[in-house]
Amino acid sequence: MRPRGFFLFPLALVLCICLLLRRYFSHSPNRFSVEVYLPGWKVHPAVINSSTNTPGKLQTDAFGPLYELEFGSAKKISNSSITVALPLTEKSVQILEVTIADLLGYPSAIKEIVILCPETLLSTARPMLRRLIASYGPVLSTPMTLLPCAHPSCSAEALIGTAFHAFTDWILFLEGSGLQGVNKAARSLLLNPPPVTFPLGLKGFALPTPEAQEGTCLTPLAFHRPADFLVPPFVLPSFIFSDGNAFTEYSPGSWSALGRFISDRRPDTIGGIVVSRDLAGDGCFESLLEVQDAIDSQRILTFPADGYPSHIFDPELLFSDASTQKSLGHFGLFFPTLGDLVAFSLAACGLAIKGHRLDVFLYAEVDSNQTFISTDTCALHYQTGSFAIATADSVVSSWLSHLSGPPDVFISLAAEDVFTASLLRVVRGSEYAASVLVRLARSDLIYSDWMGTLSLAEWQNWNRPRVDISIITNNRPRSLGRLLRSLENACYFGDTLDLRFNMEDSADTITKQMAGDLNWKHGAAFVHHRVAHGGLLTAVVESWYPRSNDSYGLFLEDDVEVSPLFYAWIKLGLLRYRYGDRRNQSPRLYGISLYQQKNLELHIGGRRPFDARRLFNTTGIAAPNTPYLSQIPCSWGAVYFPEHWREFHTYVASRLTDPSVSLKQDIVPDVRSSRWQHSWKKYFVELVFLRGYTMLYPNYANFSSLSTNRLEPGAHVKRLPRAVFDKKRAQFDLPLMPLPDANISEVLGTGLLDLPAGGMPPWDALPVLDLHGSVVSEDLIIRRGEARRPVVFGCGNPPKPHDALSLLCLQHPGL
């Protein structure tokens, strides 16, 4: 017979087990219990043997510690939902768009992004987020919330506070740089965590002990290791924060406090797990001080009971302000390849930064996990085609059907394939009648940075201006060849420009042959040969006449050479001051010079050196690098406007042929041009003086110019001794603005935007210079002409706009 005590011992053991189970499972349910979280498991001895638990020692048996059992049995969740908490610093805010774009590349996992931003950085972060959202357009589905911090650096307490309002299964705490610098394996773990009940991360610490007075950074090992607490980046299940009342006695204001809260509720007393070296890498903090959060009194996250505060950036909210919506546009970028988008990225980012919405479609790219590119200034989201069997029409229709509406502007390549041809047919349809199609040369995309500064109105008028090139030549074939080469090497961005040779009767055989043999790829080419000598005045004036008020004449004498970027400068000026905001349009602007003035030629005592930047510095102009307006007409590469050239035609014809215009005094006082009897500029100077007209001039550093004069002997340049001639040439020969080196980078700045605030200034900010190069007001030059006209012509009635006969008092102003 067995002793009675033999039977009592098992009963006592069962009673102890029951009491211990009641202690650990008194909360219903205990979500840290492996039984609850992983159904079907047997309770591990560490769960019930807590009487021997001591801080820093894990309870184990033959099967290993509890966290290892969880890891061993857990299966990866394929549809995990994650809220990301991202703090900003002065350093990380500079790359915010790239950081967020990186996170948006995982829409299946990341369902919400909460950005903690110091109040001092809000003015920087807000527009960056707006630009980013605009670049994604309606395809963006991940909500983003921007929360202010009163403290210069958002503390751990602030980030932990966001977790109480997450609606997802997991919380991912990140550093300011987000997932950048996190390897692929670690990203996979953080974005697809196994179903465990503890935090998982790459960096962790052990709290101070009697043996170690300072906290210890835990270097990742070949296996997962426990930690007292983790620091970002790490992920943890959101149910940890489901019981807000449990946190009141802990007040987790630091990562160590959060770890202590978790470990006190776990039977294995761990605050988190530092994953193995193959995931986390080998790095470790040098000092615990780097991760200690100041536990101060700031309580920056006082959330309303019903959810997040109102600082929510959502795609639907971006255009909710009707006053700003008027100025924002919708752009559809339709390119074949990712390389085309990269080449155009500076312009595209410029549009996104201004708040325009961009929908980008790369129809020749295959589907991939990456759906955006990041630059130094923005992130560009795109869609891909990958329709191997579908027709071009169905591909284009499918893309358009997913847009929020017809874009204001489509931008595609000039080279036509079946897809661009399909897009062209669609744009011609009634549904897209208001849309404008801009077709750019593929080779010029990389030089398109300046396009990012254009307004919506300027883009919508892209196709209206038409520039005609007029070459005035006689018998300098070598000079003509140099000019033609520079024209052929220039960028025209898909535009069409007709070219016309205007040859004197004395043109030599080689010159005529060069004109006839030119293969002009950018438009039609015409050749005009005089049968009787007309001289330079006639050659210039009769070389071009406008077909409409959208027709512009570019005059180039054969000793001129142009920059590869000359047409970009012309287009930039035309769109801004002829087709953009009406406040930037003036009927008194008569042209755009390519040449940068280095001398002033109209002083009665002779030419004088001129430096616009130096002048503006000494006269208090706020931006010395600004373009400017000058009354002086340029003959070494300049575009003239149609209304003014028609008026000039009539003016010079009347001045030369009408006997009633008999003058006994100079029209313009104190200028050398009054002596130039055979120069067309003599008469144009008269016209601009009487009207108060001005021309736009470039003003780049070191006299970098869009055209230059090589000063070849000709009608107005006599042959001189070599030394004398070279000295004279140095006064006029300017460095041409070059194309940037495409071998340096895939994304290039042209230098055209070396302008105030990186763009063409508003009209009223342009300095005005008179015929002597003095800074004056526009009103003053207008009054000078108005005062001189009755003195010279004897009539005081205001002349009609652009009417030379009424200006010359040759017809009644009322007719």
PDB file of N, CA and C in Angstrom, residues 61 84 125 146 164 179 207 242 293 354 398 411 433 494 500 531 534 554 582 610 638 655 661 680 694 714 775 805:
ATOM      1  N   ASP A  61      13.286  25.480 -21.452  1.00  0.00           N
ATOM      2  CA  ASP A  61      13.311  24.053 -21.188  1.00  0.00           C
ATOM      3  C   ASP A  61      13.947  23.401 -22.394  1.00  0.00           C
ATOM      4  N   VAL A  84       2.978  53.198 -40.622  1.00  0.00           N
ATOM      5  CA  VAL A  84       4.354  53.657 -40.472  1.00  0.00           C
ATOM      6  C   VAL A  84       4.365  54.964 -39.682  1.00  0.00           C
ATOM      7  N   ALA A 125       8.024  70.952 -44.902  1.00  0.00           N
ATOM      8  CA  ALA A 125       7.447  69.629 -45.154  1.00  0.00           C
ATOM      9  C   ALA A 125       6.132  69.698 -45.917  1.00  0.00           C
ATOM     10  N   LEU A 146       0.254  64.474 -41.362  1.00  0.00           N
ATOM     11  CA  LEU A 146       1.378  65.283 -40.881  1.00  0.00           C
ATOM     12  C   LEU A 146       1.014  65.850 -39.525  1.00  0.00           C
ATOM     13  N   PHE A 164      -1.521  54.405 -30.743  1.00  0.00           N
ATOM     14  CA  PHE A 164      -2.808  54.215 -30.088  1.00  0.00           C
ATOM     15  C   PHE A 164      -3.984  54.425 -31.035  1.00  0.00           C
ATOM     16  N   LEU A 179      13.095  53.725 -44.797  1.00  0.00           N
ATOM     17  CA  LEU A 179      13.688  52.418 -45.080  1.00  0.00           C
ATOM     18  C   LEU A 179      14.969  52.527 -45.894  1.00  0.00           C
ATOM     19  N   LEU A 207      19.377  46.843 -20.691  1.00  0.00           N
ATOM     20  CA  LEU A 207      19.405  47.892 -19.667  1.00  0.00           C
ATOM     21  C   LEU A 207      20.599  47.704 -18.724  1.00  0.00           C
ATOM     22  N   SER A 242      -3.745  48.268 -27.565  1.00  0.00           N
ATOM     23  CA  SER A 242      -5.210  48.265 -27.557  1.00  0.00           C
ATOM     24  C   SER A 242      -5.795  48.664 -26.220  1.00  0.00           C
ATOM     25  N   ASP A 293      16.008  59.086 -25.164  1.00  0.00           N
ATOM     26  CA  ASP A 293      15.049  60.153 -25.449  1.00  0.00           C
ATOM     27  C   ASP A 293      14.821  60.948 -24.181  1.00  0.00           C
ATOM     28  N   LYS A 354       5.339  72.929 -58.517  1.00  0.00           N
ATOM     29  CA  LYS A 354       4.397  74.047 -58.628  1.00  0.00           C
ATOM     30  C   LYS A 354       2.973  73.629 -58.296  1.00  0.00           C
ATOM     31  N   SER A 398      -7.239  52.512 -72.394  1.00  0.00           N
ATOM     32  CA  SER A 398      -7.223  51.993 -71.029  1.00  0.00           C
ATOM     33  C   SER A 398      -6.572  52.991 -70.073  1.00  0.00           C
ATOM     34  N   ILE A 411       2.074  65.512 -72.983  1.00  0.00           N
ATOM     35  CA  ILE A 411       3.450  65.672 -73.442  1.00  0.00           C
ATOM     36  C   ILE A 411       3.932  64.309 -73.918  1.00  0.00           C
ATOM     37  N   ALA A 433     -10.929  67.993 -76.833  1.00  0.00           N
ATOM     38  CA  ALA A 433     -10.759  69.170 -77.680  1.00  0.00           C
ATOM     39  C   ALA A 433     -10.010  70.281 -76.958  1.00  0.00           C
ATOM     40  N   GLY A 494      11.330  69.573 -80.865  1.00  0.00           N
ATOM     41  CA  GLY A 494      10.198  69.087 -81.633  1.00  0.00           C
ATOM     42  C   GLY A 494       9.472  70.148 -82.429  1.00  0.00           C
ATOM     43  N   ARG A 500      15.084  80.642 -94.330  1.00  0.00           N
ATOM     44  CA  ARG A 500      15.137  81.343 -95.614  1.00  0.00           C
ATOM     45  C   ARG A 500      16.511  81.987 -95.790  1.00  0.00           C
ATOM     46  N   VAL A 531      18.462  90.234-107.774  1.00  0.00           N
ATOM     47  CA  VAL A 531      19.039  90.468-109.104  1.00  0.00           C
ATOM     48  C   VAL A 531      19.698  91.835-109.195  1.00  0.00           C
ATOM     49  N   GLY A 534      20.924  95.557-103.190  1.00  0.00           N
ATOM     50  CA  GLY A 534      20.022  96.298-102.320  1.00  0.00           C
ATOM     51  C   GLY A 534      20.714  96.894-101.108  1.00  0.00           C
ATOM     52  N   LEU A 554      13.524  85.565 -86.820  1.00  0.00           N
ATOM     53  CA  LEU A 554      14.876  85.510 -86.246  1.00  0.00           C
ATOM     54  C   LEU A 554      15.862  85.899 -87.341  1.00  0.00           C
ATOM     55  N   ARG A 582      -1.378  87.651 -68.337  1.00  0.00           N
ATOM     56  CA  ARG A 582      -1.528  88.953 -69.011  1.00  0.00           C
ATOM     57  C   ARG A 582      -0.726  90.059 -68.324  1.00  0.00           C
ATOM     58  N   PHE A 610      30.263  97.614 -71.352  1.00  0.00           N
ATOM     59  CA  PHE A 610      29.008  97.489 -70.591  1.00  0.00           C
ATOM     60  C   PHE A 610      28.954  96.118 -69.923  1.00  0.00           C
ATOM     61  N   ALA A 638      18.662  88.011 -83.069  1.00  0.00           N
ATOM     62  CA  ALA A 638      17.518  88.486 -82.292  1.00  0.00           C
ATOM     63  C   ALA A 638      16.225  88.130 -83.003  1.00  0.00           C
ATOM     64  N   ARG A 655       9.850 106.865 -94.249  1.00  0.00           N
ATOM     65  CA  ARG A 655      11.008 107.735 -93.972  1.00  0.00           C
ATOM     66  C   ARG A 655      11.909 107.850 -95.208  1.00  0.00           C
ATOM     67  N   VAL A 661       7.824 113.746 -95.263  1.00  0.00           N
ATOM     68  CA  VAL A 661       8.581 113.534 -94.023  1.00  0.00           C
ATOM     69  C   VAL A 661       9.972 114.114 -94.242  1.00  0.00           C
ATOM     70  N   TRP A 680      19.703  99.918 -91.231  1.00  0.00           N
ATOM     71  CA  TRP A 680      18.308  99.762 -90.824  1.00  0.00           C
ATOM     72  C   TRP A 680      18.124 100.082 -89.342  1.00  0.00           C
ATOM     73  N   THR A 694      10.918  98.295 -76.004  1.00  0.00           N
ATOM     74  CA  THR A 694      12.111  97.659 -75.419  1.00  0.00           C
ATOM     75  C   THR A 694      12.258  96.238 -75.944  1.00  0.00           C
ATOM     76  N   GLY A 714      33.092  92.830 -93.786  1.00  0.00           N
ATOM     77  CA  GLY A 714      31.889  92.853 -94.615  1.00  0.00           C
ATOM     78  C   GLY A 714      31.409  94.276 -94.810  1.00  0.00           C
ATOM     79  N   VAL A 775      19.709 102.910 -66.203  1.00  0.00           N
ATOM     80  CA  VAL A 775      18.513 102.301 -65.620  1.00  0.00           C
ATOM     81  C   VAL A 775      17.465 103.388 -65.425  1.00  0.00           C
ATOM     82  N   LEU A 805       2.024 105.258 -89.814  1.00  0.00           N
ATOM     83  CA  LEU A 805       1.562 106.487 -90.489  1.00  0.00           C
ATOM     84  C   LEU A 805       1.009 107.485 -89.477  1.00  0.00           C
TER      85      LEU A 805
END
